[in-house]
Amino acid sequence: MIIAVDGPAASGKGTIAKALARHYGLPHLDTGLLYRAVGMAVLRSGGDPADEGDAFQACAFDDGLLDDSVLKSEAAGRAASIVSAHPSVRAALLERQRDFARQPGGAVLDGRDIGTVIAPEAQAKLFVTATPAVRAQRRFDELVRMGLAVTYAHVLGDIQARDERDSGRGIAPLKQADDAVLLDTSDLGVAAAVAAAIVLVERTR
Ligand code: C5P
């Protein structure tokens, strides 16, 4: 079984995808990490994430970078959302994601275009969302826990800019697949959101 979990930044999709993977005993891939690694690799090389050539070169990043906590930073998220709009970057990361999805036994992948582009054949597709204010609060709390000096207003602005870039880009925009079920986590804690996700997967698979 392939489970596709898509949605905007800080919607809870990563937490839900991890919990579903545990519940069903499936491997999990956070595809946002791949774009964050490309974004970070560009920044580290002194390149410009908006430059498609720089971004494409950075797709050959060292896999060790995927375990680096720097990928959790807002700078990495911002760079990721810029490099991810380049068609050559998306093409370079495509097969890796498809291979992961199609391994025997299935997988859970979370991202923006899993149900629409990476694994349109997925048996269960969730589109996880929450209001921008709730998502900004979650991300703000997470960054504060990490010891970072941020303001709520700044985090909200960042989330709104990322939503706009991810939804407005020409290639693989953030969009609910026609056959995906919507899960709004605005009023749900983690346990309730995970329980709701399992019910939806059971209903659709
Ligand atoms: O999910 P996360 O916030 O880690 O993703 C970082 C950025 O990577 C997103 O804002 C989006 O631009 C990009 N991304 C994407 N396609 C995916 C996963 C992430 O374009 N499947």
Short mmCIF file of C-alpha atoms and ligand atoms in Angstrom, two decimals:
data_model
loop_
_atom_site.label_atom_id
_atom_site.label_comp_id
_atom_site.label_asym_id
_atom_site.label_seq_id
_atom_site.Cartn_x
_atom_site.Cartn_y
_atom_site.Cartn_z
CA MET A 1 0.00 0.00 0.00
CA ILE A 2 1.25 3.48 -0.88
CA ILE A 3 -0.02 6.28 1.37
CA ALA A 4 0.43 9.82 0.04
CA VAL A 5 0.26 12.66 2.57
CA ASP A 6 0.35 16.15 1.08
CA GLY A 7 -0.28 19.59 2.50
CA PRO A 8 1.19 23.00 3.30
CA ALA A 9 4.01 23.81 5.74
CA ALA A 10 3.35 22.94 9.40
CA SER A 11 -0.05 21.39 8.66
CA GLY A 12 0.89 18.31 10.67
CA LYS A 13 1.46 16.15 7.58
CA GLY A 14 4.93 15.03 8.70
CA THR A 15 3.75 13.94 12.14
CA ILE A 16 0.76 12.16 10.62
CA ALA A 17 2.88 10.46 7.93
CA LYS A 18 5.35 9.18 10.55
CA ALA A 19 2.53 7.86 12.72
CA LEU A 20 0.85 6.14 9.75
CA ALA A 21 4.16 4.52 8.81
CA ARG A 22 4.50 3.17 12.36
CA HIS A 23 0.89 2.01 12.45
CA TYR A 24 1.09 0.11 9.16
CA GLY A 25 4.75 -0.95 9.49
CA LEU A 26 5.74 0.90 6.31
CA PRO A 27 8.91 2.87 5.50
CA HIS A 28 8.46 6.66 5.45
CA LEU A 29 10.03 9.38 3.30
CA ASP A 30 9.76 13.09 4.16
CA THR A 31 10.23 14.45 0.64
CA GLY A 32 10.53 18.03 1.92
CA LEU A 33 13.92 17.03 3.33
CA LEU A 34 15.21 16.40 -0.21
CA TYR A 35 14.27 19.93 -1.30
CA ARG A 36 15.63 21.34 1.96
CA ALA A 37 18.93 19.53 1.31
CA VAL A 38 19.14 21.04 -2.19
CA GLY A 39 18.32 24.50 -0.80
CA MET A 40 20.92 24.19 1.95
CA ALA A 41 23.56 22.84 -0.42
CA VAL A 42 23.06 25.89 -2.67
CA LEU A 43 23.38 28.29 0.26
CA ARG A 44 26.52 26.52 1.49
CA SER A 45 28.15 26.68 -1.93
CA GLY A 46 27.51 30.43 -2.05
CA GLY A 47 25.02 30.00 -4.89
CA ASP A 48 21.59 31.55 -5.39
CA PRO A 49 18.52 29.31 -4.85
CA ALA A 50 16.66 31.33 -7.49
CA ASP A 51 19.32 30.45 -10.09
CA GLU A 52 18.25 27.20 -11.76
CA GLY A 53 21.83 26.24 -12.68
CA ASP A 54 23.06 26.65 -9.09
CA ALA A 55 20.06 24.72 -7.77
CA PHE A 56 20.43 21.87 -10.24
CA GLN A 57 24.11 21.43 -9.35
CA ALA A 58 23.14 21.22 -5.68
CA CYS A 59 20.91 18.19 -6.41
CA ALA A 60 24.11 16.13 -6.15
CA PHE A 61 24.19 16.86 -2.40
CA ASP A 62 25.88 14.43 -0.02
CA ASP A 63 23.27 12.09 1.55
CA GLY A 64 24.76 12.79 5.00
CA LEU A 65 23.15 16.23 4.76
CA LEU A 66 19.72 14.58 5.12
CA ASP A 67 20.49 13.85 8.80
CA ASP A 68 21.68 17.40 9.58
CA SER A 69 19.37 19.35 11.91
CA VAL A 70 20.18 22.49 9.90
CA LEU A 71 17.54 21.26 7.43
CA LYS A 72 14.87 22.04 10.04
CA SER A 73 15.74 25.76 9.96
CA GLU A 74 13.52 28.38 8.38
CA ALA A 75 16.40 29.35 6.08
CA ALA A 76 16.46 25.80 4.69
CA GLY A 77 12.66 25.81 4.30
CA ARG A 78 12.75 29.12 2.46
CA ALA A 79 15.57 28.00 0.15
CA ALA A 80 13.72 24.69 -0.42
CA SER A 81 10.59 26.44 -1.57
CA ILE A 82 12.65 28.52 -4.04
CA VAL A 83 14.70 25.65 -5.53
CA SER A 84 11.62 23.42 -5.72
CA ALA A 85 10.05 25.66 -8.36
CA HIS A 86 12.83 24.80 -10.88
CA PRO A 87 11.69 22.01 -13.27
CA SER A 88 15.21 20.52 -13.50
CA VAL A 89 15.40 20.22 -9.70
CA ARG A 90 12.04 18.45 -9.49
CA ALA A 91 13.10 16.14 -12.34
CA ALA A 92 16.38 15.32 -10.60
CA LEU A 93 14.56 14.28 -7.40
CA LEU A 94 11.68 12.46 -9.10
CA GLU A 95 13.05 8.94 -9.56
CA ARG A 96 14.41 8.76 -6.04
CA GLN A 97 10.94 9.47 -4.68
CA ARG A 98 9.18 7.13 -7.12
CA ASP A 99 11.60 4.30 -6.32
CA PHE A 100 10.89 4.79 -2.63
CA ALA A 101 7.13 4.76 -3.22
CA ARG A 102 7.23 1.62 -5.36
CA GLN A 103 9.29 -0.62 -3.12
CA PRO A 104 7.68 -3.97 -2.42
CA GLY A 105 5.26 -3.76 0.49
CA GLY A 106 4.56 -0.07 0.00
CA ALA A 107 5.52 3.17 1.71
CA VAL A 108 4.30 6.42 3.21
CA LEU A 109 5.53 9.64 1.60
CA ASP A 110 4.73 13.17 2.63
CA GLY A 111 5.21 16.34 0.60
CA ARG A 112 3.34 18.61 -1.78
CA ASP A 113 2.90 16.53 -4.94
CA ILE A 114 2.92 12.90 -3.79
CA GLY A 115 -0.72 12.21 -4.67
CA THR A 116 -0.61 14.25 -7.88
CA VAL A 117 2.83 13.59 -9.43
CA ILE A 118 5.06 11.15 -7.51
CA ALA A 119 2.55 8.40 -6.80
CA PRO A 120 -0.81 9.18 -8.44
CA GLU A 121 -1.56 5.45 -8.07
CA ALA A 122 -1.40 5.63 -4.24
CA GLN A 123 -4.17 3.64 -2.57
CA ALA A 124 -4.70 6.25 0.14
CA LYS A 125 -4.25 10.01 -0.31
CA LEU A 126 -4.61 12.54 2.46
CA PHE A 127 -4.46 16.30 2.04
CA VAL A 128 -3.64 17.66 5.47
CA THR A 129 -4.26 21.31 6.17
CA ALA A 130 -4.82 23.86 8.95
CA THR A 131 -5.35 27.62 9.04
CA PRO A 132 -2.23 29.76 8.44
CA ALA A 133 -2.51 31.15 12.00
CA VAL A 134 -2.52 27.67 13.55
CA ARG A 135 0.34 26.48 11.34
CA ALA A 136 2.41 29.57 12.18
CA GLN A 137 1.81 29.02 15.91
CA ARG A 138 2.96 25.39 15.63
CA ARG A 139 6.09 26.31 13.69
CA PHE A 140 6.79 29.20 16.09
CA ASP A 141 6.52 26.87 19.13
CA GLU A 142 8.81 24.35 17.43
CA LEU A 143 11.46 26.99 16.65
CA VAL A 144 11.31 28.38 20.19
CA ARG A 145 11.79 24.84 21.55
CA MET A 146 14.85 24.61 19.31
CA GLY A 147 16.15 27.72 21.10
CA LEU A 148 15.83 30.06 18.12
CA ALA A 149 15.02 33.75 18.51
CA VAL A 150 11.99 34.27 16.25
CA THR A 151 8.78 36.28 16.35
CA TYR A 152 5.31 34.90 15.60
CA ALA A 153 4.73 37.64 13.00
CA HIS A 154 7.91 36.69 11.16
CA VAL A 155 7.00 32.99 11.13
CA LEU A 156 3.46 33.76 9.91
CA GLY A 157 4.86 35.94 7.11
CA ASP A 158 7.24 33.15 6.13
CA ILE A 159 4.46 30.54 6.04
CA GLN A 160 2.24 32.79 3.93
CA ALA A 161 5.07 33.49 1.47
CA ARG A 162 5.82 29.75 1.25
CA ASP A 163 2.13 28.91 0.67
CA GLU A 164 2.00 31.44 -2.14
CA ARG A 165 5.18 30.15 -3.80
CA ASP A 166 4.19 26.48 -3.43
CA SER A 167 0.62 26.96 -4.70
CA GLY A 168 1.44 29.45 -7.44
CA ARG A 169 4.34 27.71 -9.18
CA GLY A 170 3.83 26.36 -12.68
CA ILE A 171 5.20 22.89 -11.98
CA ALA A 172 3.74 20.41 -9.46
CA PRO A 173 2.00 23.11 -7.40
CA LEU A 174 0.65 22.36 -3.94
CA LYS A 175 -2.84 21.14 -4.75
CA GLN A 176 -5.26 18.60 -3.35
CA ALA A 177 -5.50 15.61 -5.70
CA ASP A 178 -9.06 15.01 -6.97
CA ASP A 179 -9.15 11.67 -5.17
CA ALA A 180 -7.47 12.86 -1.92
CA VAL A 181 -9.43 13.22 1.32
CA LEU A 182 -9.10 16.45 3.24
CA LEU A 183 -8.02 16.40 6.90
CA ASP A 184 -8.15 19.79 8.63
CA THR A 185 -6.04 19.61 11.79
CA SER A 186 -6.71 23.21 12.95
CA ASP A 187 -8.68 22.04 16.00
CA LEU A 188 -6.99 18.69 16.52
CA GLY A 189 -4.15 17.70 18.82
CA VAL A 190 -1.58 15.18 17.59
CA ALA A 191 -3.36 12.07 18.92
CA ALA A 192 -6.73 13.13 17.49
CA ALA A 193 -5.19 14.04 14.12
CA VAL A 194 -3.43 10.67 13.87
CA ALA A 195 -6.58 8.79 14.85
CA ALA A 196 -8.57 10.69 12.21
CA ALA A 197 -5.91 9.94 9.60
CA ILE A 198 -6.06 6.20 10.32
CA VAL A 199 -9.86 6.24 9.97
CA LEU A 200 -9.55 8.02 6.60
CA VAL A 201 -6.89 5.62 5.32
CA GLU A 202 -9.01 2.63 6.34
CA ARG A 203 -11.97 4.16 4.55
CA THR A 204 -10.17 4.91 1.28
CA ARG A 205 -7.69 2.08 0.76
O1 C5P B 1 7.54 20.03 3.84
P1 C5P B 1 8.66 21.01 4.00
O2 C5P B 1 8.25 22.27 4.69
O3 C5P B 1 9.87 20.38 4.61
O4 C5P B 1 9.08 21.40 2.50
C1 C5P B 1 9.99 22.41 2.22
C2 C5P B 1 9.70 22.98 0.83
O5 C5P B 1 10.05 21.98 -0.13
C3 C5P B 1 8.24 23.31 0.57
O6 C5P B 1 7.91 24.63 0.93
C4 C5P B 1 8.09 23.07 -0.92
O7 C5P B 1 8.42 24.23 -1.65
C5 C5P B 1 9.14 22.04 -1.23
N1 C5P B 1 8.57 20.72 -1.46
C6 C5P B 1 8.05 20.44 -2.71
N2 C5P B 1 7.58 19.20 -3.00
C7 C5P B 1 7.56 18.25 -2.06
C8 C5P B 1 8.04 18.51 -0.76
C9 C5P B 1 8.54 19.77 -0.49
O8 C5P B 1 8.05 21.30 -3.58
N3 C5P B 1 7.09 17.03 -2.39
#
